[in-house]
mmCIF file with all atom_site columns, C-alpha atoms in Angstrom:
data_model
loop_
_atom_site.group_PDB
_atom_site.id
_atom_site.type_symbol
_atom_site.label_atom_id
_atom_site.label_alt_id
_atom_site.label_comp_id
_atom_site.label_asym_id
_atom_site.label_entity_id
_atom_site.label_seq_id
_atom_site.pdbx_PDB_ins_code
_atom_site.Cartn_x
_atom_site.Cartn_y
_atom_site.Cartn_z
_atom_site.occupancy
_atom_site.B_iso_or_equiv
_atom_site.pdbx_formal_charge
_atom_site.auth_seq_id
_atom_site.auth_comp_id
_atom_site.auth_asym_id
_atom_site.auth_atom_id
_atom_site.pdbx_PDB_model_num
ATOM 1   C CA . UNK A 1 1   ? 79.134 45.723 -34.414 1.00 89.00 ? 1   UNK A CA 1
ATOM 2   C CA . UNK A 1 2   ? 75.573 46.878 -33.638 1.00 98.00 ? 2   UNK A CA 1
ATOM 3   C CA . UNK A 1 3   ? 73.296 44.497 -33.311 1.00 98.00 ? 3   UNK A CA 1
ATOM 4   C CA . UNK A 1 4   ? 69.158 44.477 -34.676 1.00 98.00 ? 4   UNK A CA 1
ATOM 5   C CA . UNK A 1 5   ? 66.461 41.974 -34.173 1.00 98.00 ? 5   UNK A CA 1
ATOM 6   C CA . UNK A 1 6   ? 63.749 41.821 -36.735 1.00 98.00 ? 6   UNK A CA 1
ATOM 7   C CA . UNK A 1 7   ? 60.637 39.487 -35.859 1.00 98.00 ? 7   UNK A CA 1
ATOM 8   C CA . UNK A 1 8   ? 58.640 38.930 -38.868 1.00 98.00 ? 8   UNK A CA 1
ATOM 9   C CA . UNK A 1 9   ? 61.377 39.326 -41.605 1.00 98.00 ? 9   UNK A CA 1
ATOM 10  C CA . UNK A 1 10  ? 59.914 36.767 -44.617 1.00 96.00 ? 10  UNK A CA 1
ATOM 11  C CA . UNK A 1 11  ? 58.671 39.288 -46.626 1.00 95.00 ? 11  UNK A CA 1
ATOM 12  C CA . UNK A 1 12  ? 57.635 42.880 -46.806 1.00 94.00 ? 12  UNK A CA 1
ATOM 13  C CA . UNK A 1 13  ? 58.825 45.510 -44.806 1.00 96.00 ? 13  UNK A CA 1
ATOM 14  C CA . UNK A 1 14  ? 60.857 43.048 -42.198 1.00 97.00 ? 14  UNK A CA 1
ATOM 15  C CA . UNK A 1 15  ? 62.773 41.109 -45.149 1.00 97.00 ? 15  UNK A CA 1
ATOM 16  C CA . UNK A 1 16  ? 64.050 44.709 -46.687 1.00 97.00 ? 16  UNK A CA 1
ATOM 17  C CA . UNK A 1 17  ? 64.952 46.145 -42.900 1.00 98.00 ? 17  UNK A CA 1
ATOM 18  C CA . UNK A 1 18  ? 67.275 42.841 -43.037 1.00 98.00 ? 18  UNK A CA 1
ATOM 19  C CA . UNK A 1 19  ? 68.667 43.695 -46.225 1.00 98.00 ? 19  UNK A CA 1
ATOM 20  C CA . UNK A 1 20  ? 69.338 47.163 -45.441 1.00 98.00 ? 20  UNK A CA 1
ATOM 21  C CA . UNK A 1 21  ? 70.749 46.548 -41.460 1.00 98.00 ? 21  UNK A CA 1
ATOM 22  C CA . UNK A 1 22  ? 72.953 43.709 -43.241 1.00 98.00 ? 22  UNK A CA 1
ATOM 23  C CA . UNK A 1 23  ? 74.366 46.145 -46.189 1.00 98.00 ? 23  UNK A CA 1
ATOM 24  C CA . UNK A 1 24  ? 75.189 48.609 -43.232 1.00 98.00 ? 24  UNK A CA 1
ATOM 25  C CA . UNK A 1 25  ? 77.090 46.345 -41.482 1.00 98.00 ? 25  UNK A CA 1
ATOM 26  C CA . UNK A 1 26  ? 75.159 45.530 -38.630 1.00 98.00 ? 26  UNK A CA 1
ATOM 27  C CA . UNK A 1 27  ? 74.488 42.085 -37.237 1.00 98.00 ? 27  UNK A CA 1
ATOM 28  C CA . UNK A 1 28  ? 70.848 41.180 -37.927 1.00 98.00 ? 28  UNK A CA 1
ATOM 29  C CA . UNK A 1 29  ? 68.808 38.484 -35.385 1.00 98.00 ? 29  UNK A CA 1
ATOM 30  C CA . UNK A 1 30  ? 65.683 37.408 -37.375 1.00 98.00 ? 30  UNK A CA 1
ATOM 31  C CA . UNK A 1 31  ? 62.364 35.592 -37.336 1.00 98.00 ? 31  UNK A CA 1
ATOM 32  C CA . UNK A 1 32  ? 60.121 33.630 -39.836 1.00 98.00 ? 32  UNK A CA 1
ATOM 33  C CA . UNK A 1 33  ? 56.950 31.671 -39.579 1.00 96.00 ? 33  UNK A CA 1
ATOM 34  C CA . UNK A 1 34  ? 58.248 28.963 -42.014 1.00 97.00 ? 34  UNK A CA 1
ATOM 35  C CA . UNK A 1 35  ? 61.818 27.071 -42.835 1.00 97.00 ? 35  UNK A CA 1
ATOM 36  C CA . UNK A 1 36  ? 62.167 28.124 -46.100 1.00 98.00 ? 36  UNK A CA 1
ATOM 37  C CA . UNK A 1 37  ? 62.195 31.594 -44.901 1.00 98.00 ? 37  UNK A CA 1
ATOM 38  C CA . UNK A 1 38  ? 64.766 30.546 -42.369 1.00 98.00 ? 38  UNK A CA 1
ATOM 39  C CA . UNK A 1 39  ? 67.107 30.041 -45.201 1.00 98.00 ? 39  UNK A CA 1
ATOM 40  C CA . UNK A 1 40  ? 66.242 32.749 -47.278 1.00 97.00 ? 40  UNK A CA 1
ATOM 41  C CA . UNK A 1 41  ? 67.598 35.057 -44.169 1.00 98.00 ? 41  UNK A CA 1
ATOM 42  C CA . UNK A 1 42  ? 70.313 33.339 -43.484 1.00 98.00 ? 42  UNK A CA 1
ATOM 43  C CA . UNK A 1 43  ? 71.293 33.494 -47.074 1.00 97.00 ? 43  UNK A CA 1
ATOM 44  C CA . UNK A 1 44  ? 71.025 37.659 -47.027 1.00 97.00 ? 44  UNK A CA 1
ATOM 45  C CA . UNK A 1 45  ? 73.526 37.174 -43.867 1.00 98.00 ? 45  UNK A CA 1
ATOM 46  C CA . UNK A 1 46  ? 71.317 36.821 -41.100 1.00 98.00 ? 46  UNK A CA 1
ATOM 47  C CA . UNK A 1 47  ? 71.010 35.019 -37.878 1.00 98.00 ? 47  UNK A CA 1
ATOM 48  C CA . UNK A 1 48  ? 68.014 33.372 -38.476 1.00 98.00 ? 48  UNK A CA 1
ATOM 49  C CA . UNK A 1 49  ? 65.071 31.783 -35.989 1.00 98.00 ? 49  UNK A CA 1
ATOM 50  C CA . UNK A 1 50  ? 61.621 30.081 -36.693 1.00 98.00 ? 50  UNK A CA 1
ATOM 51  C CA . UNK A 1 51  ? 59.178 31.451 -35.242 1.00 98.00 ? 51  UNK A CA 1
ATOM 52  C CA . UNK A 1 52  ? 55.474 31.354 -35.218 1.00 98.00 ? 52  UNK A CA 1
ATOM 53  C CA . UNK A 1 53  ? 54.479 34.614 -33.155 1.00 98.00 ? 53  UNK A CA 1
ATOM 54  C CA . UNK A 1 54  ? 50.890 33.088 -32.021 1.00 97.00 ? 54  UNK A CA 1
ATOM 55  C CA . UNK A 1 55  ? 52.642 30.370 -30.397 1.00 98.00 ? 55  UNK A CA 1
ATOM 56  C CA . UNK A 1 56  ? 53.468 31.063 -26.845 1.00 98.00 ? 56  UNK A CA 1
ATOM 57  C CA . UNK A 1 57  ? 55.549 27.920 -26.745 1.00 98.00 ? 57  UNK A CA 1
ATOM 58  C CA . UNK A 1 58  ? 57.596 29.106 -29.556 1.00 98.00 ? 58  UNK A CA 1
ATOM 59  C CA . UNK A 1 59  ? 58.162 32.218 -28.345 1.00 98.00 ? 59  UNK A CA 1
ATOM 60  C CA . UNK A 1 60  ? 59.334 31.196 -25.113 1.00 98.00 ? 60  UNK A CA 1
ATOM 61  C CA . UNK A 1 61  ? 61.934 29.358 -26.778 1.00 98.00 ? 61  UNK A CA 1
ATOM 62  C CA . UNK A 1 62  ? 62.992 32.762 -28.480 1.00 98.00 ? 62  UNK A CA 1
ATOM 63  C CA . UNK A 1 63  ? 63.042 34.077 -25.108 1.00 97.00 ? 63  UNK A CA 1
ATOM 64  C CA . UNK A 1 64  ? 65.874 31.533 -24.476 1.00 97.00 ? 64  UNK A CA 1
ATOM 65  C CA . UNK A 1 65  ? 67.990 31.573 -27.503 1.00 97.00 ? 65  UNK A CA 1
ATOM 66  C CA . UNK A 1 66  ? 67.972 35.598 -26.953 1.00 97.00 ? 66  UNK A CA 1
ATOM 67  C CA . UNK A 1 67  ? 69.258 35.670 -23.355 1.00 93.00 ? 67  UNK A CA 1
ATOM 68  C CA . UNK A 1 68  ? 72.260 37.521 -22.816 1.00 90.00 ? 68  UNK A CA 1
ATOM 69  C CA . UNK A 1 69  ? 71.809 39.483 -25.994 1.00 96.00 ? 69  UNK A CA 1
ATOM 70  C CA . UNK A 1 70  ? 72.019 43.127 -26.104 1.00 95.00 ? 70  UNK A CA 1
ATOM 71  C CA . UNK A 1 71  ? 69.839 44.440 -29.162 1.00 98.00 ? 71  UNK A CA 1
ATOM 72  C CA . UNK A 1 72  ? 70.768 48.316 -30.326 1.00 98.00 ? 72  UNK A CA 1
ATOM 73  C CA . UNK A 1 73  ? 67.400 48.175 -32.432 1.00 98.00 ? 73  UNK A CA 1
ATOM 74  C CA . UNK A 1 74  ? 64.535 45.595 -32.418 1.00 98.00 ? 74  UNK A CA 1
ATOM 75  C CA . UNK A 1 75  ? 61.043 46.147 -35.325 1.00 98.00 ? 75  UNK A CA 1
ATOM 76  C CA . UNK A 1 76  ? 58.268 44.112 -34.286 1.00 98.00 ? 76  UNK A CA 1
ATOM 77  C CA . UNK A 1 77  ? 56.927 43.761 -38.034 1.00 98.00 ? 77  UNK A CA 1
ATOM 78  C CA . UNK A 1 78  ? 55.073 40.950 -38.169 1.00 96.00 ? 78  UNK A CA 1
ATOM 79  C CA . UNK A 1 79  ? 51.139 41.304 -38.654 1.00 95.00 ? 79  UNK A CA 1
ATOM 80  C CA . UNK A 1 80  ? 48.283 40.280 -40.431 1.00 95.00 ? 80  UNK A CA 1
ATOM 81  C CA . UNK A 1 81  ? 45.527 42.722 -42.187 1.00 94.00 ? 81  UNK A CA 1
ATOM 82  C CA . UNK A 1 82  ? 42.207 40.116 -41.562 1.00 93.00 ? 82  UNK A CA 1
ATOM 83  C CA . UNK A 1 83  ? 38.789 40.567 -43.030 1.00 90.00 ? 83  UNK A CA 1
ATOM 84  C CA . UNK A 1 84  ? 38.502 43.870 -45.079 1.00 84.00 ? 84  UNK A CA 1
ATOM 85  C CA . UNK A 1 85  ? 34.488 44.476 -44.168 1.00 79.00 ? 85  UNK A CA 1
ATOM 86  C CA . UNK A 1 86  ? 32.958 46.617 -41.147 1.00 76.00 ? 86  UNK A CA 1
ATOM 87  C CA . UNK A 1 87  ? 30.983 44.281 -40.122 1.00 78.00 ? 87  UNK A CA 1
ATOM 88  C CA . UNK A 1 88  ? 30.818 41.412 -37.589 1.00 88.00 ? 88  UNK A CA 1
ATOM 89  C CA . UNK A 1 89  ? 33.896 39.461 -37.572 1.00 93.00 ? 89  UNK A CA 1
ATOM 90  C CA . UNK A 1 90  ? 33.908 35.801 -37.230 1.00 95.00 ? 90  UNK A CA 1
ATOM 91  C CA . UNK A 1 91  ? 35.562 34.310 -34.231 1.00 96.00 ? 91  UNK A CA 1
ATOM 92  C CA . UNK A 1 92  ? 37.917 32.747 -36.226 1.00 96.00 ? 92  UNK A CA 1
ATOM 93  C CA . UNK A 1 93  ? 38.820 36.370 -38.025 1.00 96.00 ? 93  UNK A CA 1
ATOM 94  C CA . UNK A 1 94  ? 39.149 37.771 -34.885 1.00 96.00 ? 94  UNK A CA 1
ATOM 95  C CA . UNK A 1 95  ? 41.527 35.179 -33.357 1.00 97.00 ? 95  UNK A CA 1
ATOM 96  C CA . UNK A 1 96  ? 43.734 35.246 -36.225 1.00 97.00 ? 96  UNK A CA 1
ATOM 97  C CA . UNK A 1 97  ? 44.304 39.381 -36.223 1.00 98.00 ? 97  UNK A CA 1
ATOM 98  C CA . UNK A 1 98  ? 44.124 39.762 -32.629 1.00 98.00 ? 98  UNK A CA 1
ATOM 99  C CA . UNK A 1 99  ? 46.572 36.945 -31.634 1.00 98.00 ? 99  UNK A CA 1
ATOM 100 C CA . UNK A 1 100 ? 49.134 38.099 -34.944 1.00 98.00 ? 100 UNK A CA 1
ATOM 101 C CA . UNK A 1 101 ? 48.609 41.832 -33.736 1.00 98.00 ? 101 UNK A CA 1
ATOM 102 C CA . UNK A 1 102 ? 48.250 42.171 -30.260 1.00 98.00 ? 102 UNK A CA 1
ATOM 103 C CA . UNK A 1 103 ? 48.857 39.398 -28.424 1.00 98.00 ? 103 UNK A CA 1
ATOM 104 C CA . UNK A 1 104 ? 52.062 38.434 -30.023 1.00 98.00 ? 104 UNK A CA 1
ATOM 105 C CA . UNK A 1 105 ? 53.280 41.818 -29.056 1.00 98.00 ? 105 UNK A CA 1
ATOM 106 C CA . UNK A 1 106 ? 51.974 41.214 -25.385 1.00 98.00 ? 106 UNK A CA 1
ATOM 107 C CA . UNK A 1 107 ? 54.498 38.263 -25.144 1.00 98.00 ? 107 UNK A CA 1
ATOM 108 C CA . UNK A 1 108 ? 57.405 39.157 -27.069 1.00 98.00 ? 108 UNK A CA 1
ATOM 109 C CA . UNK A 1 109 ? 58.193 42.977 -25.814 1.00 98.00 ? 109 UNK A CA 1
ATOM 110 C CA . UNK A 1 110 ? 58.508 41.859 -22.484 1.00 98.00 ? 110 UNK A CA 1
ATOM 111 C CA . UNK A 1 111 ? 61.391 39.970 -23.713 1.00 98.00 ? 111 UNK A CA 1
ATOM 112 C CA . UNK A 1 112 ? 62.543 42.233 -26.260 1.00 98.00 ? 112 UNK A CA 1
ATOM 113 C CA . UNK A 1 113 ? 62.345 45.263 -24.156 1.00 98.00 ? 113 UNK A CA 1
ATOM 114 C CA . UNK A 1 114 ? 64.979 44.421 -21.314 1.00 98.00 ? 114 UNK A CA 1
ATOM 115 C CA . UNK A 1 115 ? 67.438 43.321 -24.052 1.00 98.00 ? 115 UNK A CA 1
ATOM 116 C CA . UNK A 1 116 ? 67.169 46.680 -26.065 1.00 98.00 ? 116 UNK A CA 1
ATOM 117 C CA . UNK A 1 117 ? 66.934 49.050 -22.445 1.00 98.00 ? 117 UNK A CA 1
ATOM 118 C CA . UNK A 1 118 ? 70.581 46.792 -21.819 1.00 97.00 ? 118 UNK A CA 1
ATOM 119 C CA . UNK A 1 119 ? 71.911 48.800 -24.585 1.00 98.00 ? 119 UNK A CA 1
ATOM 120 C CA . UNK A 1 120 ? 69.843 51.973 -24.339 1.00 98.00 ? 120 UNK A CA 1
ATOM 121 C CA . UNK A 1 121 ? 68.459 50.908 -28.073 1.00 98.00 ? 121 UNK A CA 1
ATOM 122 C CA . UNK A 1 122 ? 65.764 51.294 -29.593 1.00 98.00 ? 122 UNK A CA 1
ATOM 123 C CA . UNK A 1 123 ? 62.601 49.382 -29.931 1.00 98.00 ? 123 UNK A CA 1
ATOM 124 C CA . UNK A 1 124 ? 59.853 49.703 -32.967 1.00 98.00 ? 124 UNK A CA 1
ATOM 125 C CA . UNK A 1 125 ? 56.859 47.902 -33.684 1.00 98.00 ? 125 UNK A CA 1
ATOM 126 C CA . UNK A 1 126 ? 54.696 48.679 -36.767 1.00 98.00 ? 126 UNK A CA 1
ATOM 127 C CA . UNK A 1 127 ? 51.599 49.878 -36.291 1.00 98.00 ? 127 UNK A CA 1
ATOM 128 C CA . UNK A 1 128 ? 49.203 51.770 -39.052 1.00 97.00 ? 128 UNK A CA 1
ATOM 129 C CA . UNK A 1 129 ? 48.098 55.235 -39.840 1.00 95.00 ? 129 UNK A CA 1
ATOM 130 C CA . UNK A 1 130 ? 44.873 52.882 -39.704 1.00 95.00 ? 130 UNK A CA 1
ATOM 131 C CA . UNK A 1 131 ? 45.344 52.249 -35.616 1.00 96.00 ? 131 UNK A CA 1
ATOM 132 C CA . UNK A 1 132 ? 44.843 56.037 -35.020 1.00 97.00 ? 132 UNK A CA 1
ATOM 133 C CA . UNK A 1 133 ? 41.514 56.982 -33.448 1.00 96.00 ? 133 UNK A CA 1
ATOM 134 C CA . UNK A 1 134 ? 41.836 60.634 -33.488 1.00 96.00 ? 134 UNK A CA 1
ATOM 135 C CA . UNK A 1 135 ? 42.265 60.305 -37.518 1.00 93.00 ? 135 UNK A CA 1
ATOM 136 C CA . UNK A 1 136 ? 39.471 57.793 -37.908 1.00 91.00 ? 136 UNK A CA 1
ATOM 137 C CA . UNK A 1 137 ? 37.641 59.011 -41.024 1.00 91.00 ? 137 UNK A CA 1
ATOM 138 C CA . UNK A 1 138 ? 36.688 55.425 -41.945 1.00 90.00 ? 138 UNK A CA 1
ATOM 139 C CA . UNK A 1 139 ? 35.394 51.548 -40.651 1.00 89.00 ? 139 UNK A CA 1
ATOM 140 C CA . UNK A 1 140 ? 36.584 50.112 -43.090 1.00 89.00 ? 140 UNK A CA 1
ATOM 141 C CA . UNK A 1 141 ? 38.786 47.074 -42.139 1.00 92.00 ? 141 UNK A CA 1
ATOM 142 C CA . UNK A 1 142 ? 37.601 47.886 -38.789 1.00 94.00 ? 142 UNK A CA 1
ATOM 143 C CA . UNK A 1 143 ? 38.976 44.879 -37.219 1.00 96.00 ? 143 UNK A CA 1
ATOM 144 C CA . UNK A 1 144 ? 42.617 46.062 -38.301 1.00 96.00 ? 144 UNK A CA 1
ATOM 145 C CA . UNK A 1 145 ? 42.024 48.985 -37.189 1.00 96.00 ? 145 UNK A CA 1
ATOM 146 C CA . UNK A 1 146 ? 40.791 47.984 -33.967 1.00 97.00 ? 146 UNK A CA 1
ATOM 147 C CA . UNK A 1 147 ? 44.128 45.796 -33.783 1.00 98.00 ? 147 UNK A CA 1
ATOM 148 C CA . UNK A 1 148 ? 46.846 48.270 -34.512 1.00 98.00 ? 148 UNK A CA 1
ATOM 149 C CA . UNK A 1 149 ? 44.620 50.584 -31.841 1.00 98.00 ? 149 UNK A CA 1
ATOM 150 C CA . UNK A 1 150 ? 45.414 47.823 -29.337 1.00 98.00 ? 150 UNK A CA 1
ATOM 151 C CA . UNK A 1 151 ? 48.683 47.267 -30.334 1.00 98.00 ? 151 UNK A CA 1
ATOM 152 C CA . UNK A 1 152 ? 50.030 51.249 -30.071 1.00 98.00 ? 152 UNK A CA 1
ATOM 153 C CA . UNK A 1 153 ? 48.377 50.367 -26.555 1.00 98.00 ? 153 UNK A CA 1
ATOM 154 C CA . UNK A 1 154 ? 50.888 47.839 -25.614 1.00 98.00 ? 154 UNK A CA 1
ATOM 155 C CA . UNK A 1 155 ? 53.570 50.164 -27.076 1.00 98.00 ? 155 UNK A CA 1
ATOM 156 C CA . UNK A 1 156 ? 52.515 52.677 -25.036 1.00 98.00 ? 156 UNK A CA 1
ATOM 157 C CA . UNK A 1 157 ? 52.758 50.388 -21.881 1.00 98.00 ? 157 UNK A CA 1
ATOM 158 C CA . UNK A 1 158 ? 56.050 48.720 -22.832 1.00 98.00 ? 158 UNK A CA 1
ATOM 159 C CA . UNK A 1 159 ? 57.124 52.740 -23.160 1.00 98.00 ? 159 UNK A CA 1
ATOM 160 C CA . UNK A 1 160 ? 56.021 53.608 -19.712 1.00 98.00 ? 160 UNK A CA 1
ATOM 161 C CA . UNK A 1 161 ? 57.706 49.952 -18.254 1.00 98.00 ? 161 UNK A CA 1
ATOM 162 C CA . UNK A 1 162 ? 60.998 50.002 -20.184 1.00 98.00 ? 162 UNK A CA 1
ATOM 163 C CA . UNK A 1 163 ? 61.316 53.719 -20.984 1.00 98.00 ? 163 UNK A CA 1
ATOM 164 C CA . UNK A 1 164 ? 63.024 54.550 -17.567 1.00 98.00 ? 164 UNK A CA 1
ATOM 165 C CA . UNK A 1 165 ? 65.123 51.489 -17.906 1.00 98.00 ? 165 UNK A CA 1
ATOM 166 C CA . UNK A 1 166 ? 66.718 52.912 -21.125 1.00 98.00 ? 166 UNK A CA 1
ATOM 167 C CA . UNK A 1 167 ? 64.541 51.875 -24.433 1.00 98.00 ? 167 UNK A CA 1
ATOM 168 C CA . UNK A 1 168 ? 63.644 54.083 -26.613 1.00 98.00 ? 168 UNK A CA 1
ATOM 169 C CA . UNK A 1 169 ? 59.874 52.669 -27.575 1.00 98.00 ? 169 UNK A CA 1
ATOM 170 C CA . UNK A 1 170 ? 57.906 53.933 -30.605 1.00 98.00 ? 170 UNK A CA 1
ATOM 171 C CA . UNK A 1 171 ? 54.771 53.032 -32.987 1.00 98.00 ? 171 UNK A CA 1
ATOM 172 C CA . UNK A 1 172 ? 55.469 53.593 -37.055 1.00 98.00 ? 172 UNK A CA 1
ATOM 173 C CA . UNK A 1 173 ? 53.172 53.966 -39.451 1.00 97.00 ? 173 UNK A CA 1
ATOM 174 C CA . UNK A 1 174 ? 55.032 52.832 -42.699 1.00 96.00 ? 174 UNK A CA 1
ATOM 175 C CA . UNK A 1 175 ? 53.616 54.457 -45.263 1.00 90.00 ? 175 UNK A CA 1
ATOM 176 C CA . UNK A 1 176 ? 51.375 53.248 -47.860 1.00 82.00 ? 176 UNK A CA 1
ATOM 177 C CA . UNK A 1 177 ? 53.734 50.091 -48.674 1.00 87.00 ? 177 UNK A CA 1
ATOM 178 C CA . UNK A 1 178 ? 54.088 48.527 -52.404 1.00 85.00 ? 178 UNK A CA 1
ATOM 179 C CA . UNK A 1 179 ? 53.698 44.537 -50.411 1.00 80.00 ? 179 UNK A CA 1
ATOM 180 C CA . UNK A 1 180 ? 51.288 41.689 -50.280 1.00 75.00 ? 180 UNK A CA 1
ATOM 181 C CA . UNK A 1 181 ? 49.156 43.663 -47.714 1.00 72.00 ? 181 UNK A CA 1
ATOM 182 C CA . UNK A 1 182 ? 49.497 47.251 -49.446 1.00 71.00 ? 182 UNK A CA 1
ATOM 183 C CA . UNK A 1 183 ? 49.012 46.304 -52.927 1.00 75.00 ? 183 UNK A CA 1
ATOM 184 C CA . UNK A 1 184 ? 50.859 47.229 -56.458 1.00 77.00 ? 184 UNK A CA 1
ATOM 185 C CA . UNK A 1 185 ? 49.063 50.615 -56.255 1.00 82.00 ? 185 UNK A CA 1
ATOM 186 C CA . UNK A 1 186 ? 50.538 51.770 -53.061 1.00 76.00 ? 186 UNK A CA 1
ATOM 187 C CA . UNK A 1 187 ? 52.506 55.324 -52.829 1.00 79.00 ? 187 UNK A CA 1
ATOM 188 C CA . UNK A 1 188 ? 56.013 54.202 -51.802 1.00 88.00 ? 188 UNK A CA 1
ATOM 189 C CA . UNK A 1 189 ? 58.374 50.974 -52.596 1.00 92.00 ? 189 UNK A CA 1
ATOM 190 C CA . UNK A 1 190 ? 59.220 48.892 -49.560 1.00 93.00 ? 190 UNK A CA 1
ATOM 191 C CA . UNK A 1 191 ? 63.004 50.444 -50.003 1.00 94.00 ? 191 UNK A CA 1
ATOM 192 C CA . UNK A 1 192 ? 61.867 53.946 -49.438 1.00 96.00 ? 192 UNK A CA 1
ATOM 193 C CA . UNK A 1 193 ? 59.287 52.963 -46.613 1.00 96.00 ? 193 UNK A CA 1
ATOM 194 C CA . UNK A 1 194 ? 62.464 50.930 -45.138 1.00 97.00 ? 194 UNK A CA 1
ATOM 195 C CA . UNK A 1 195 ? 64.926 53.576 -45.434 1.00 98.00 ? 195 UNK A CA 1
ATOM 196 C CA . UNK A 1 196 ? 62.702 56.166 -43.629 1.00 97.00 ? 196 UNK A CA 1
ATOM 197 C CA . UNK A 1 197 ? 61.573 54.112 -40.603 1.00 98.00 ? 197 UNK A CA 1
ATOM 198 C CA . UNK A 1 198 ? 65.383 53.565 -40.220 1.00 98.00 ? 198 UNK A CA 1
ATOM 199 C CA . UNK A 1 199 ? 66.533 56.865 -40.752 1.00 98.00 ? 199 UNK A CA 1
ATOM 200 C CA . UNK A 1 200 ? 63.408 58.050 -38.206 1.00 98.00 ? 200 UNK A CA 1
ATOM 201 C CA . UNK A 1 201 ? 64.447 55.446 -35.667 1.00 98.00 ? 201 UNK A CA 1
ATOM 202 C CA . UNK A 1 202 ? 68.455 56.165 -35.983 1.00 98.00 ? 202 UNK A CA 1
ATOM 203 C CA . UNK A 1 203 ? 67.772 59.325 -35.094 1.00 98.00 ? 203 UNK A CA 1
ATOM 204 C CA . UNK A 1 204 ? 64.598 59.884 -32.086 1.00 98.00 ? 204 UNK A CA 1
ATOM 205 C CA . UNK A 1 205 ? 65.908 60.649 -28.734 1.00 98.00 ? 205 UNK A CA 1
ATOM 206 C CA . UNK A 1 206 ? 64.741 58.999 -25.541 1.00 98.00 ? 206 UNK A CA 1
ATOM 207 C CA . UNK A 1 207 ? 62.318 61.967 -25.075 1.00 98.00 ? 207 UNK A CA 1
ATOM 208 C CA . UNK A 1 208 ? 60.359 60.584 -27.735 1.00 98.00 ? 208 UNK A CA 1
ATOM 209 C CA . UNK A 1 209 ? 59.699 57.693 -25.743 1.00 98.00 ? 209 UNK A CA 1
ATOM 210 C CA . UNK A 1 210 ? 55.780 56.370 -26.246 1.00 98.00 ? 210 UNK A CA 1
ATOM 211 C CA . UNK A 1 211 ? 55.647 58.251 -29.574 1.00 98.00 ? 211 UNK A CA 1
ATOM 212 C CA . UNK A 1 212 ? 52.877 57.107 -32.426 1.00 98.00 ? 212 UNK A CA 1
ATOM 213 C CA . UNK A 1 213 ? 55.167 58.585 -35.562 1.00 98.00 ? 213 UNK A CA 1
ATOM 214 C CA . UNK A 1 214 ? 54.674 58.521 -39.548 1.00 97.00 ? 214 UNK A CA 1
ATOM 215 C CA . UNK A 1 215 ? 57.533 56.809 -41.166 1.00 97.00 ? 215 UNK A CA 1
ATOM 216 C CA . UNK A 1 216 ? 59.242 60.105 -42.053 1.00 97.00 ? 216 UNK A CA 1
ATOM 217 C CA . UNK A 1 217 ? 58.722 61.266 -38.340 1.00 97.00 ? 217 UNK A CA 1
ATOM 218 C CA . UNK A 1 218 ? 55.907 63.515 -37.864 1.00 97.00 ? 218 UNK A CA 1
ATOM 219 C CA . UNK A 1 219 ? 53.617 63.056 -35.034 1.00 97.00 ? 219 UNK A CA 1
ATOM 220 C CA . UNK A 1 220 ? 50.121 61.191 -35.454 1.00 98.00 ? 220 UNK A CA 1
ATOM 221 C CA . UNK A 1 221 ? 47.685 61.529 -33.465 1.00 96.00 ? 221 UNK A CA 1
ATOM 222 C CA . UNK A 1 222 ? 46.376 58.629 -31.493 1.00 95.00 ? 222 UNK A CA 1
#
């Protein structure tokens, strides 16, 4: 049985790639910030942790519990969108996204990374369309922006680190998602966004390593 680890699976984008990896068969490892959550995964048939990714404490004690897994496919998913002005964010704004976005993925892929090279898997983390400098048209949410920028930049190191060991890492934008952070008038569902970045992933090849792809897999700039 394959085996996928989802980190930031409450809602959204990570709770449907559990519900899909679990109707496939596969054995799902999951996050969530809050108990409740917990449940709710373990409930769709998953393996469920709590886990609050700005706590370095917290995910140390991931780190544990994981050791000795080997992961076919690990999504980074969760995130936070932040202020949705250009202008100067507050320290506390910038704390918030920064530590969700970046820094959580500065701590955990390290860990995640030598599980899914173990396997010669596959290793996602969600980035945006938004993230992508050479397609900057606007500031708006600017700090997101600047976030998901930073973020395909640990993906890209975490590529060059764990690539020759034997993970496949990539950046996804999903799409312009129907969930909390895309809104009702979004283009796609959260079960077509899904079933594309899993389709895409299933099927990239190692010499895609350090790629920055659209959900259906064409190339974005960076």
């Amino acid at each position: 049985m394959s085996t996928v680890l989802i980190l930031g699976a409450s809602r959204g984008i990570g709770h449907e790639l559990v519900r899909q990896y679990r109707a496939d068969g596969w054995r799902v490892i999951a996050t969530a910030r809050k108990a409740a959550d917990c449940e709710e995964l373990k409930r769709l048939g998953a393996e469920a942790h709590q886990l609050d990714v700005t706590n370095a404490e917290g995910i140390a004690g991931l780190g544990w519990k994981l050791d000795d897994e080997k992961i076919d496919a690990a999504w980074l998913v969760a995130g936070v969108y932040g202020p949705d002005h250009a202008s100067f964010p507050t320290e506390q704004e910038f704390d918030q996204v920064m530590h969700t976005n970046v820094l959580a993925a500065m701590r955990l892929l390290p860990i995640v990374a030598p599980l899914v090279a173990a396997t010669r898997g596959k290793l996602a983390v969600i980035s945006s369309r938004m993230g992508s400098i050479g397609e900057r048209t606007s500031n708006q949410g600017s700090l997101y922006r600047a976030s998901k920028a930073a973020l395909n930049s640990v993906l890209a190191d975490a590529a060059l680190t764990y690539g020759p060991q034997g993970a496949t890492c990539l950046s996804f934008h999903p799409g312009w998602v129907q969930t909390d952070m895309g809104g009702s008038a979004a283009t796609l569902t959260v079960e077509q966004s899904v079933t594309a970045l899993r389709a895409t992933l299933a099927k990239a090849q190692p010499s895609q390593n350090g790629a920055f792809l659209n959900y259906d897999g064409a190339q974005i700039p960076w």
